Coordinates of C-alpha atoms in Angstrom, one line a residue:
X1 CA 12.0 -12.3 -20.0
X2 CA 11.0 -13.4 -16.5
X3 CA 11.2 -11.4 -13.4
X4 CA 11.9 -12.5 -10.5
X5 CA 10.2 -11.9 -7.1
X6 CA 9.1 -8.7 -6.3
X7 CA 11.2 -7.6 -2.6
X8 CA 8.2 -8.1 -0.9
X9 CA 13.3 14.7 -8.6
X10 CA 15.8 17.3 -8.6
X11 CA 18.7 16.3 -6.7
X12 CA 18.9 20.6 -4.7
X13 CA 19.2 20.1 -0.9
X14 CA 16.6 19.5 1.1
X15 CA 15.7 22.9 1.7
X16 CA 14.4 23.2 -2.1
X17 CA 12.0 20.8 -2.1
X18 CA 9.9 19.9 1.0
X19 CA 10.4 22.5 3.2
X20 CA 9.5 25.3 0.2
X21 CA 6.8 27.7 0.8
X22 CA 6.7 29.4 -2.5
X23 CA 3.9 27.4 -4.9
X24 CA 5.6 29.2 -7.9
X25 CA 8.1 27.1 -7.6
X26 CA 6.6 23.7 -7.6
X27 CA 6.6 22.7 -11.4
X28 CA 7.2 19.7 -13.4
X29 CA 10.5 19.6 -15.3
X30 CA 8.6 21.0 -18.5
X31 CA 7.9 24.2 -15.9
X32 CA 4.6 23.6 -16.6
X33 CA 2.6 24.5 -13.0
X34 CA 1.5 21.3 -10.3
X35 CA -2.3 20.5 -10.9
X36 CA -2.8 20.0 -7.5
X37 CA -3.7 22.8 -4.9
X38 CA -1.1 24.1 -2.7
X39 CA -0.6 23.5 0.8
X40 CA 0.8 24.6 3.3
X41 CA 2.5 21.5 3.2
X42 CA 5.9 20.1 2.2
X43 CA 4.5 17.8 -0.5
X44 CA 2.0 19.8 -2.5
X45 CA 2.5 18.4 -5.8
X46 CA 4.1 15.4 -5.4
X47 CA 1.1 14.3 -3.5
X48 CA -1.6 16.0 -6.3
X49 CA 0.3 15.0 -9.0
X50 CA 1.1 11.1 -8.0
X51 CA -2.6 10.8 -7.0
X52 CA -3.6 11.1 -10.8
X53 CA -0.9 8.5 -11.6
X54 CA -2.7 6.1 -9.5
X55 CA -6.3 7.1 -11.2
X56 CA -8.9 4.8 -12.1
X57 CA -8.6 6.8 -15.4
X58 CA -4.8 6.1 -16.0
X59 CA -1.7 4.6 -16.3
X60 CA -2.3 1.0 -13.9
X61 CA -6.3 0.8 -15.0
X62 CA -7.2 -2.1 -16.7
X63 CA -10.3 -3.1 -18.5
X64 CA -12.1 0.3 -20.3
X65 CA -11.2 3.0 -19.2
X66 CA -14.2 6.2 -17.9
X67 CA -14.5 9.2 -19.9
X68 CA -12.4 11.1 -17.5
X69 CA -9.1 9.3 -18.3
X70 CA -6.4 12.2 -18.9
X71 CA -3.9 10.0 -20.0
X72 CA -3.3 10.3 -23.6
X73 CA -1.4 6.9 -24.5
X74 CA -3.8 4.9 -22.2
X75 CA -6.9 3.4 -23.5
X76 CA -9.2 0.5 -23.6
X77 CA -7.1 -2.8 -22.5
X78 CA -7.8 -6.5 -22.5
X79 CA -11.7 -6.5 -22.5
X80 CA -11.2 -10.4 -23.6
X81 CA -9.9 -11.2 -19.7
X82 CA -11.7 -13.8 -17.5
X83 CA -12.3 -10.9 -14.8
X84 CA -12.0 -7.4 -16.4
X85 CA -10.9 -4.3 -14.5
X86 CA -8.5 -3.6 -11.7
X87 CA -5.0 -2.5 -11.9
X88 CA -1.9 -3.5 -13.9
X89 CA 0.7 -4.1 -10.9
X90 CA 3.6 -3.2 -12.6
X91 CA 5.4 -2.7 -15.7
X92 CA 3.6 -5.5 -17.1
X93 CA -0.3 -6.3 -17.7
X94 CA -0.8 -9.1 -15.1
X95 CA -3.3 -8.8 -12.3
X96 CA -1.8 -9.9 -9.4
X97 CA -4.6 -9.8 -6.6
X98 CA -3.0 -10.3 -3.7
X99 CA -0.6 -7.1 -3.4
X100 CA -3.4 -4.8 -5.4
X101 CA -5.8 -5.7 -1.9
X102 CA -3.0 -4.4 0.1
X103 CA -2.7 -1.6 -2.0
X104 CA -6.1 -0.7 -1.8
X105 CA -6.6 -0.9 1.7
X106 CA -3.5 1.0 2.2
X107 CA -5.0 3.6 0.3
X108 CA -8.3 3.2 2.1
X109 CA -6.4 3.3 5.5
X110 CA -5.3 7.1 4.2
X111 CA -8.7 8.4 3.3
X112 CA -10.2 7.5 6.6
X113 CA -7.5 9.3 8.9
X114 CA -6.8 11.8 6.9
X115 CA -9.7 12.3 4.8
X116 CA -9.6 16.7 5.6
X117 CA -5.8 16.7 3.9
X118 CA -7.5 14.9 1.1
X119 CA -10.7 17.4 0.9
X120 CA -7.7 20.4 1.0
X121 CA -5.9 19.0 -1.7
X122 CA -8.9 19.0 -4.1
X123 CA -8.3 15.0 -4.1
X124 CA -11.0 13.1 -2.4
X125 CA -13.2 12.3 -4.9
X126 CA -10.3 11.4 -7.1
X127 CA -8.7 8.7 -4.5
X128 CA -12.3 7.4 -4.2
X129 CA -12.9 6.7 -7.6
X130 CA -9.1 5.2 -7.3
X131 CA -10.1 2.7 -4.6
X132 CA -13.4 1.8 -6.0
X133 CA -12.2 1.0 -9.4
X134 CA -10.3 -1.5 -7.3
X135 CA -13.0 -2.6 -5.1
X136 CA -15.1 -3.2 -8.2
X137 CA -12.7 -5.5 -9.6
X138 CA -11.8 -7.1 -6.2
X139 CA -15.7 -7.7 -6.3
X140 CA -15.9 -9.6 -9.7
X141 CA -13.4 -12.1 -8.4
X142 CA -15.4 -14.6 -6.3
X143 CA -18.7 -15.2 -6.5
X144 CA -20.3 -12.5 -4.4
X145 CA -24.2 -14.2 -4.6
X146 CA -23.3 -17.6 -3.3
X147 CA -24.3 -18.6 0.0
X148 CA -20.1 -20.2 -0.1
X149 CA -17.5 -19.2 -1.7
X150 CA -15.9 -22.1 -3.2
X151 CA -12.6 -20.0 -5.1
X152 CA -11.2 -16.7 -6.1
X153 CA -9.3 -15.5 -8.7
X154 CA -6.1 -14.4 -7.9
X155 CA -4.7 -13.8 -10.6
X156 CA -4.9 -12.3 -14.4
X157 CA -2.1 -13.0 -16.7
X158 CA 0.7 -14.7 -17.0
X159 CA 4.4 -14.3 -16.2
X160 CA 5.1 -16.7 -19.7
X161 CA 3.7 -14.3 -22.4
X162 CA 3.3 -10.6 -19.9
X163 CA 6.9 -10.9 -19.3
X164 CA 8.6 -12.3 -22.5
X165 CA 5.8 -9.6 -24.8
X166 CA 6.8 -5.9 -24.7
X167 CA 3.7 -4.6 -26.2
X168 CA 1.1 -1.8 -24.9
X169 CA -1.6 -3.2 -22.8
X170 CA -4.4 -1.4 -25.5
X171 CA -2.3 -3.9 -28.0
X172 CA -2.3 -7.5 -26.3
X173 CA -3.9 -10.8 -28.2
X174 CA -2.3 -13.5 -26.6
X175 CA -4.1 -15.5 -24.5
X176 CA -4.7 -14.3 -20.3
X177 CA -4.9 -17.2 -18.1
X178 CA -7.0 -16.7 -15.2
X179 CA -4.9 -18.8 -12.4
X180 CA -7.9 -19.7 -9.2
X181 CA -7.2 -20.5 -5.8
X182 CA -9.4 -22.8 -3.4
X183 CA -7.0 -22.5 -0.6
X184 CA -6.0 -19.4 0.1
X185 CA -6.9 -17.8 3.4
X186 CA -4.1 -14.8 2.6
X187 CA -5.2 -13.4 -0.1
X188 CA -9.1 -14.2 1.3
X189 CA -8.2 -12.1 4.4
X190 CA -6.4 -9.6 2.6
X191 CA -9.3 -9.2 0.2
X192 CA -11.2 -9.0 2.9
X193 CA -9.5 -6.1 4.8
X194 CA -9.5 -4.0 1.7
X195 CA -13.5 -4.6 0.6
X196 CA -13.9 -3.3 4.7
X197 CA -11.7 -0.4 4.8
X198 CA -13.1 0.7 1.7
X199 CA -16.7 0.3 3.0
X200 CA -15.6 3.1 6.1
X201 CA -14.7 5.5 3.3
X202 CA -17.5 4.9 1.5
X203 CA -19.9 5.0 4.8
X204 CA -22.2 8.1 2.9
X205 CA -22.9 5.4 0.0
X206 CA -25.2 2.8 2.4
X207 CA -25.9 0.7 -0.7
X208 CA -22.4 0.3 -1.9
X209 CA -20.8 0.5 1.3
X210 CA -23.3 -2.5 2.5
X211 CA -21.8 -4.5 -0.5
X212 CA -18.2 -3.8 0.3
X213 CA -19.3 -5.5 3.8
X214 CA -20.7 -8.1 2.7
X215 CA -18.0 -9.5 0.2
X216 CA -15.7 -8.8 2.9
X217 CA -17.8 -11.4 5.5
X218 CA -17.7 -13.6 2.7
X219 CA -14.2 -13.6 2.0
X220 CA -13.1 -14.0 5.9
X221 CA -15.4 -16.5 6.1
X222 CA -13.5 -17.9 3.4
X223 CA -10.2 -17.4 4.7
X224 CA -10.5 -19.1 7.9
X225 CA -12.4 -22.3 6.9
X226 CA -10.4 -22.9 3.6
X227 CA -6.8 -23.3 5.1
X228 CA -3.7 -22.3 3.2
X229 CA -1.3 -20.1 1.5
X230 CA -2.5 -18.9 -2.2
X231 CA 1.4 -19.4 -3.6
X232 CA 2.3 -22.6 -2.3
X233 CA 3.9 -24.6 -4.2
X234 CA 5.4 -23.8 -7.9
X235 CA 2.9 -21.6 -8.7
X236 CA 3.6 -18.7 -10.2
X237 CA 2.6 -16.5 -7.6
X238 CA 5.2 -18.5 -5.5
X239 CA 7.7 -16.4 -7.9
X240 CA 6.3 -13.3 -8.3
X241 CA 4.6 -12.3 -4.9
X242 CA 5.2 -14.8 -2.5
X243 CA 2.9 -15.3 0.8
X244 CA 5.1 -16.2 3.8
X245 CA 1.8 -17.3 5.5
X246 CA -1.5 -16.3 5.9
X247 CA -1.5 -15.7 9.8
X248 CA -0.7 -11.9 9.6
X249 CA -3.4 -11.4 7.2
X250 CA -6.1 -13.2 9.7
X251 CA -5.0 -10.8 12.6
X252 CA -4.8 -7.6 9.9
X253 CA -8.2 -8.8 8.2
X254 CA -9.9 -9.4 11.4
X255 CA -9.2 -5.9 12.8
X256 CA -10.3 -4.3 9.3
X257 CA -13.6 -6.4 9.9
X258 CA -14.3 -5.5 13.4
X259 CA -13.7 -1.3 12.5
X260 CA -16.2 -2.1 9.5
X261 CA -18.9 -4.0 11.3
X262 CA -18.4 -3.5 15.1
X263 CA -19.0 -7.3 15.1
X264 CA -16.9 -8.2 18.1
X265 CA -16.3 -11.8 17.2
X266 CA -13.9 -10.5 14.6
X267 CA -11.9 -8.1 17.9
X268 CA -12.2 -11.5 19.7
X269 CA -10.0 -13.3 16.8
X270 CA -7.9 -10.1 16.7
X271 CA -6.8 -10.4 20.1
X272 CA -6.3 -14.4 20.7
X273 CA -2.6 -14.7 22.4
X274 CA -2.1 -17.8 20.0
X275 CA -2.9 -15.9 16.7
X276 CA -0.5 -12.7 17.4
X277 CA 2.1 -15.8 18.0
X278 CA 1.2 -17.3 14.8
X279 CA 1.5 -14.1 13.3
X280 CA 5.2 -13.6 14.8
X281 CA 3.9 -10.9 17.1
X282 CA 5.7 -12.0 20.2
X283 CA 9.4 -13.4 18.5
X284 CA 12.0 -11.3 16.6
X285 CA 13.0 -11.9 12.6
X286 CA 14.1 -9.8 10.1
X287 CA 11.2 -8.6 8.9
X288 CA 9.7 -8.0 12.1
X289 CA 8.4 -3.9 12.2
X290 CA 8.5 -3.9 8.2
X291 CA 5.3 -3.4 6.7
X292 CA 4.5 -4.6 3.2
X293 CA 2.3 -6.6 0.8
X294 CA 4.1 -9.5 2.3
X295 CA 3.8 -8.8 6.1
X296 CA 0.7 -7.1 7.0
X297 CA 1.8 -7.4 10.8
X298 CA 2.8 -4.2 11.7
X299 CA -0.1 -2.7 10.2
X300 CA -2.5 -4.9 12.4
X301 CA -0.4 -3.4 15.7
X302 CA -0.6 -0.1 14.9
X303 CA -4.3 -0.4 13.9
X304 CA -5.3 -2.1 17.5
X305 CA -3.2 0.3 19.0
X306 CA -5.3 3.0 17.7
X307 CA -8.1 1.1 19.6
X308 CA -6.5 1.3 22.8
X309 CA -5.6 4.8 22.9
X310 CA -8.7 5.8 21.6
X311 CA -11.3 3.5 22.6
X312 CA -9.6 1.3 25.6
X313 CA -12.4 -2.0 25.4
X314 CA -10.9 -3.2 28.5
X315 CA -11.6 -6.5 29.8
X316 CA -10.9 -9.0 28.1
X317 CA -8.6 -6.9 25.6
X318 CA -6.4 -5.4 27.5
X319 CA -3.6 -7.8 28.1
X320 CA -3.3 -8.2 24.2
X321 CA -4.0 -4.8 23.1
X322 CA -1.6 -3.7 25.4
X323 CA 1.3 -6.1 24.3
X324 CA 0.1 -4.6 20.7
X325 CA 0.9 -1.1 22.0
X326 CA 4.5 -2.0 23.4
X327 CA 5.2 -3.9 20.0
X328 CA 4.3 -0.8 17.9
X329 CA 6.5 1.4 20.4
X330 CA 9.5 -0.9 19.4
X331 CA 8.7 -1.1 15.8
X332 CA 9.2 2.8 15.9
X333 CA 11.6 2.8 18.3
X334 CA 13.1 0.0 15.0
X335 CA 13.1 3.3 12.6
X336 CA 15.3 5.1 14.9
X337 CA 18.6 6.0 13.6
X338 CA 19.9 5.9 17.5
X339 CA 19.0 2.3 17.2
X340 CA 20.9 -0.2 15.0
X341 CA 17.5 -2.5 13.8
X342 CA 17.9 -1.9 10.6
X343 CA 21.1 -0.4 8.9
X344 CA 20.9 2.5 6.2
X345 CA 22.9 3.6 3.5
X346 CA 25.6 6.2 3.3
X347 CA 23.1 8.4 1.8
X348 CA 20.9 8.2 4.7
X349 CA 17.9 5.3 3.1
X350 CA 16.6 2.9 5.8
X351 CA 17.6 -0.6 4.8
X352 CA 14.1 -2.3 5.8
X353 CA 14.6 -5.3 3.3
X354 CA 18.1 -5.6 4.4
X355 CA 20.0 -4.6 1.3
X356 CA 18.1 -6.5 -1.4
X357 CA 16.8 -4.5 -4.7
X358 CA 13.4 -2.4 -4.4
X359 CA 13.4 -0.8 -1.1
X360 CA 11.5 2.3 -1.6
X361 CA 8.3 0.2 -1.2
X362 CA 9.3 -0.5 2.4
X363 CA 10.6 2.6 3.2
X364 CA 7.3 4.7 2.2
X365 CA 5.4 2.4 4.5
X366 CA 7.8 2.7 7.7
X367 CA 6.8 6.4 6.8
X368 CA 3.3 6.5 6.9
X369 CA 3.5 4.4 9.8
X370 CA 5.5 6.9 11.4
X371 CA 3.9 9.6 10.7
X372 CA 0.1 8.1 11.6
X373 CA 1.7 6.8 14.7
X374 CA 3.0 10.6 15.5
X375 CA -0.3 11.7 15.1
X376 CA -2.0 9.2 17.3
X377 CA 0.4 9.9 20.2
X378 CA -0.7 13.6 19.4
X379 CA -4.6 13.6 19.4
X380 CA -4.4 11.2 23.0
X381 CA -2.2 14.5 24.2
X382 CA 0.3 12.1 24.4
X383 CA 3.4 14.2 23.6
X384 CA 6.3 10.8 22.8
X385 CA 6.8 7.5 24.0
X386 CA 9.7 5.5 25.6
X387 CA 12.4 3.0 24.1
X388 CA 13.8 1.3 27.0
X389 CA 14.6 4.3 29.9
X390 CA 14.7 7.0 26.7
X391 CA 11.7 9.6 25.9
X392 CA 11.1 10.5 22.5
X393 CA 9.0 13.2 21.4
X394 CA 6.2 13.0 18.3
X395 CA 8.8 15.0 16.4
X396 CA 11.5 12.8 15.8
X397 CA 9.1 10.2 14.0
X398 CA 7.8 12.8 12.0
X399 CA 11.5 14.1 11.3
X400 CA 12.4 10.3 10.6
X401 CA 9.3 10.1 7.7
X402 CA 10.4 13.8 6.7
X403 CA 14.1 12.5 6.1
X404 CA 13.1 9.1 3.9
X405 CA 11.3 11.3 2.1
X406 CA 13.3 13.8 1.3
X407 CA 15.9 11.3 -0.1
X408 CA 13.1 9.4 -2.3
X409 CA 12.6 13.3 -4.0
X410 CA 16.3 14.0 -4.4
X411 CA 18.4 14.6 -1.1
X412 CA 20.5 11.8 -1.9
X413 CA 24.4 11.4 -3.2
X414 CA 22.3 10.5 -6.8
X415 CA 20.5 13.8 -6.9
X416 CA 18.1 11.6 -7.9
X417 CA 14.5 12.0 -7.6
X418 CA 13.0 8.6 -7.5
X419 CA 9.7 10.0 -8.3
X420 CA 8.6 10.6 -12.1
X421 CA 8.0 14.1 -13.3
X422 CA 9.3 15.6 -10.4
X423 CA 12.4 17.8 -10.2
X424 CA 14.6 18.5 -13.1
X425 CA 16.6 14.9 -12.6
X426 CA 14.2 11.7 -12.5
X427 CA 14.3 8.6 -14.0
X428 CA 13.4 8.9 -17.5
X429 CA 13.7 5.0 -18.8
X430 CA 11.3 3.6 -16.6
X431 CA 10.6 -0.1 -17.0
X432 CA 7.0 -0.1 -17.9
X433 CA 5.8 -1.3 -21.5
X434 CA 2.9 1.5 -22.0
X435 CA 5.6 4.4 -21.0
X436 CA 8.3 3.1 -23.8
X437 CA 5.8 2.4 -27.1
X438 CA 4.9 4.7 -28.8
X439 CA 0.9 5.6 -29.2
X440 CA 1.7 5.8 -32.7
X441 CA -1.2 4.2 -34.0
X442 CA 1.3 1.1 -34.9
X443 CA 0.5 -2.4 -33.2
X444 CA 3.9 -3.9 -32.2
X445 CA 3.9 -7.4 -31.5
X446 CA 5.2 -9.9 -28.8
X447 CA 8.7 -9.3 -29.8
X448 CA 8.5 -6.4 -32.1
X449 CA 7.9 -4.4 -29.1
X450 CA 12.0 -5.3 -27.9
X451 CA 13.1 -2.7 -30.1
X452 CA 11.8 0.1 -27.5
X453 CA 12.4 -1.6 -24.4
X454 CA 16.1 -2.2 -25.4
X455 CA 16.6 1.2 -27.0
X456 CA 18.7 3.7 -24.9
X457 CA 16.4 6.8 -25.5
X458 CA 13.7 8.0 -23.0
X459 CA 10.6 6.4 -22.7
X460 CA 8.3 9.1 -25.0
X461 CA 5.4 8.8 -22.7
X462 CA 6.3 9.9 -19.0
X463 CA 4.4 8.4 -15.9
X464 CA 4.0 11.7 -14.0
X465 CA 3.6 10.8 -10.2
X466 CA 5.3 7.3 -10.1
X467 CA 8.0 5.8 -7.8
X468 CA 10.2 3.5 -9.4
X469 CA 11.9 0.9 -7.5
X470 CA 14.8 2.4 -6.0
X471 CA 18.5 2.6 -5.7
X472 CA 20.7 -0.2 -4.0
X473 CA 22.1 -0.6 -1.0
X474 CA 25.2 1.6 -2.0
X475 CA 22.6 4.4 -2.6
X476 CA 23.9 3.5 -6.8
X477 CA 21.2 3.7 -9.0
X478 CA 21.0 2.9 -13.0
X479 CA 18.0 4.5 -15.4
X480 CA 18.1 1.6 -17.3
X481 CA 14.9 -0.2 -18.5
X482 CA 15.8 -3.2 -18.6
X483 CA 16.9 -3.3 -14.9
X484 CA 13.1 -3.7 -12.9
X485 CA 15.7 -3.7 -9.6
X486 CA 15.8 0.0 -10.4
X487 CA 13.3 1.2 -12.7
X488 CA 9.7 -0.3 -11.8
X489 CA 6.9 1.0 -10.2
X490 CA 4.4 -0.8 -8.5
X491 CA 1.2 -0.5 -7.6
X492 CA 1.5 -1.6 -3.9
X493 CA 4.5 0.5 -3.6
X494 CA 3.2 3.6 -5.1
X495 CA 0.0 3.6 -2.6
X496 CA 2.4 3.5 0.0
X497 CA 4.1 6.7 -1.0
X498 CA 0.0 8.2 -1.7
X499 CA -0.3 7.0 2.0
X500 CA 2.7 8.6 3.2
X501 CA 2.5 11.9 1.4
X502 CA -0.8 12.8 2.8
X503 CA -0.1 11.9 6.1
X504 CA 2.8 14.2 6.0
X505 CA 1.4 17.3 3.9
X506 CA 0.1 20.2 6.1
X507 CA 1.0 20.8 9.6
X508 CA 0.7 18.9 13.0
X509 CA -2.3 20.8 13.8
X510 CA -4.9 19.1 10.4
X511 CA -3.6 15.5 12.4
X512 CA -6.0 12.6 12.2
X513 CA -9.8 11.8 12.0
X514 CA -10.2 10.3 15.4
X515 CA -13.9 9.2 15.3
X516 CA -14.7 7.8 11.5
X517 CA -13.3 4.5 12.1
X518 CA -15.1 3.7 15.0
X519 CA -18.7 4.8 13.2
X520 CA -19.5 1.2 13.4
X521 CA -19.0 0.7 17.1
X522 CA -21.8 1.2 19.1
X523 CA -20.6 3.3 22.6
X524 CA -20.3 2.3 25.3
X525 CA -18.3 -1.1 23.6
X526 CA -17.6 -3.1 26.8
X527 CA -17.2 -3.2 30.4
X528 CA -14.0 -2.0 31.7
X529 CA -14.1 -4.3 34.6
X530 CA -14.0 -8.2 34.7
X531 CA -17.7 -9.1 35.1
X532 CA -18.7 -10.0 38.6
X533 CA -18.1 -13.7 39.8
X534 CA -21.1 -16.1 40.3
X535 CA -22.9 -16.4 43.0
X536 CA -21.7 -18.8 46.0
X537 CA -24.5 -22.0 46.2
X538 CA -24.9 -23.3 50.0

């Protein structure tokens, strides 16, 4: 089987699920209680329960497993790889690097402005140990001690025997090519960003934090003096996770560097005219406003928006920070349904990746973007923002996450929720090869293993937490595992939904950590005046 490239609950009215105030009645569909603690929040136990789906101790962890892992029918898995660890991406064992660094510093990017929602939840330490069993492995995949870095790994596995073997993870012999880049400046700056974002949140741990910095330096370092794209040509990342270029991941790396080293040769690169061009900043496409492991662009905007509002460096900034602020206004002026950017489906779904399969990944970052934004405008007393002559309040981005949400949890013409374990109506034939064996104690082999990812029951293991792909762009949707186009999860696109969850969970009032970001700047930053002119010579 081969698989193509990945596109860069209870079905009650709305009212049932995210507006509920009762914590009796959140429950998975055996009625067992939620784990997590309640809120005061719309999303109590979707966001507690599909933390734990992300754990270093479950269902995506590769490599062996800690003590802590409360997932029955995972175990110990492919301890014979070149670079052990990390996270499964999908339904299959490969190790794709490139959108796990994304999803890491996604994650990362959630702890450090909303690390209190976290702490209410009960959840910190658990999405710590989620992003440092990723930075651990992120760690292992370039040679951390050398004075250069000559290549990275980029990738575990294959899409030859991952994709034509259905077989549990715990249960794979084949052979696990590691595939090396020497060229690859986007997953270098990508790598990068995550290792420094992951060293804010782990600020308190000097020692480690130190090390996430200084892989990070290494990496960018890297990434700008070792040219190119890390799927060019037919390789198979060229087919699975395609980079469209590497000049969104400079300008997105560069501002994760400067927030985690107050270096300001890395704010200089972040705001050089010709970069944000190279990066599409300043011209319209498609994807333009659509966040993703694909296009970190929008991302970089919002986060050197945050500077402005925040921090204002002035001279020589301000010119580009400023055109970053107007950019991010459109982008969520983009998300608007009064605007016609991007269309949606009958059932209300933004269509970010313009009709193709597996838009819920795209549609749970527009959300956390929406909502973060929201709560920027909010902590700089800034109560909206304008799109063209017409005000809009924080509110209506907030509503705008609020409604893709609600549809990804049921409030759509499926009555579908599109998140597993939750609600009484959820996929239940999820394309992921761990979920549909058996832990029988039986070793099924490369093909012995089709039996139960043809079969039309249920899978018998269920993957509490996870968001499967989505429905199309008739708002149709088919629980059938052999159909990835529905049924996959991802790793990228389930931090996303971590992301947007927390950002939405409690009220306007919890908002954002203004300062932690900014712990490595040293006040007062710069000058808000053009420095003097030199002195006239007779």
């Amino acid at each position: 089987m081969k698989e193509p490239a990945r596109q860069s609950g209870h079905g009650e009215d709305s009212a049932a699920f995210p507006h509920c105030l009762d914590p009796a009645s959140w429950k998975h569909s055996n009625g067992t209680q939620c784990e997590s603690i309640y809120l005061s929040s719309p999303l109590p136990c979707v966001f507690g329960s599909h933390v734990k789906t992300l754990s270093s101790s479950t269902v995506a962890a590769a490599g062996k497993l800690p003590r802590n892992n409360n997932v029955p029918w995972r175990g110990n898995s492919c301890l014979q790889d070149g670079v052990v660890g990390g996270y499964y991406d999908a339904g299959d064992a490969i190790k794709f690097n490139f959108p796990a660094s994304f999803a890491m510093t996604m994650l990362s990017w959630s702890v450090i402005e909303y690390r209190a929602k976290y702490e209410v939840a009960g959840e910190l330490s658990h999405v710590k140990d989620i992003i440092k069993w990723g930075t651990d492995y992120l760690l292992k995949t370039f040679n951390n001690s050398a004075d250069r870095i000559e290549s990275i790994a980029a990738q575990v596995g294959s899409g030859g025997n991952d994709h034509y073997c259905w077989m549990r993870p715990e249960d794979i012999d084949y052979d696990r090519p590691v595939t090396e880049c020497h060229s690859c400046s986007d997953l270098a700056a990508e790598m990068a960003a995550a290792l420094a974002a992951a060293s804010i949140v782990f600020k308190d741990d000097k020692a480690y934090s130190h090390k996430l910095v200084h892989g990070a330096t290494k990496l960018y370092k890297f990434a700008k003096y070792r040219r190119g794209r890390y799927s060019v040509g037919d390789s198979e990342a060229s087919i699975f996770y395609n980079s469209t270029t590497y000049w969104d991941e400079f300008l997105w790396g560069a501002a994760w560097m400067y927030f985690a080293t107050g270096n300001s040769s890395y704010l200089n690169l972040a705001t050089i005219p010709s970069l944000a061009n190279h990066a599409g900043a300043f011209r319209d496409s498609p994807e333009y406003g659509v966040l993703s492991w694909d296009n970190k662009l929008p991302g970089a905007q919002v986060l050197l928006t945050r500077l402005r509002l925040f921090r204002s460096p002035g001279y020589p900034y301000e010119e580009i920070l400023r055109a970053f602020h107007n950019q991010t206004s459109m982008i969520m002026c983009s998300y608007l349904p009064v605007f016609t950017s991007f269309n949606r489906t009958k059932g209300g779904l933004i269509q970010l990746n313009h009709g193709k399969p597996q838009p819920l990944q795209f549609v749970v970052n527009a959300a956390f973007l929406a909502t973060l934004y929201s709560d920027y405008l909010d902590a700089a007393d800034t109560p909206g923002w304008f799109c063209g002559p017409n005000f809009f309040s924080t509110d209506v981005l907030r509503d705008f996450a609020k409604t893709q949400i609600d549809y990804i949890l049921g409030k759509n013409p499926q009555k579908m929720s599109y998140i597993v374990g939750f609600g009484n109506h959820y996929p239940t034939h999820v394309h992921h090869r761990g979920a549909s064996i058996p832990n029988n104690k039986i070793k099924y082999s490369c093909e012995g293993g089709w039996k139960w990812r043809d079969t039309s029951k249920p899978n018998p293991n269920t993957i509490v937490g996870a968001m499967v792909a989505g429905p199309d762009k008739h708002d149709g949707f088919h629980d059938v595992r052999t159909n990835y186009n529905y049924t996959e999860p991802t790793l990228a696109g389930n931090a996303g939904l971590v992301a947007a969850l927390v950002a939405l969970s409690g009220d306007k009032s919890t908002g954002i950590d203004k300062n932690t970001i900014f712990s490595a700047l040293i006040p007062p930053m710069f000058s808000t005046q053009p420095p003097p002119p030199a002195p006239l010579k007779p």
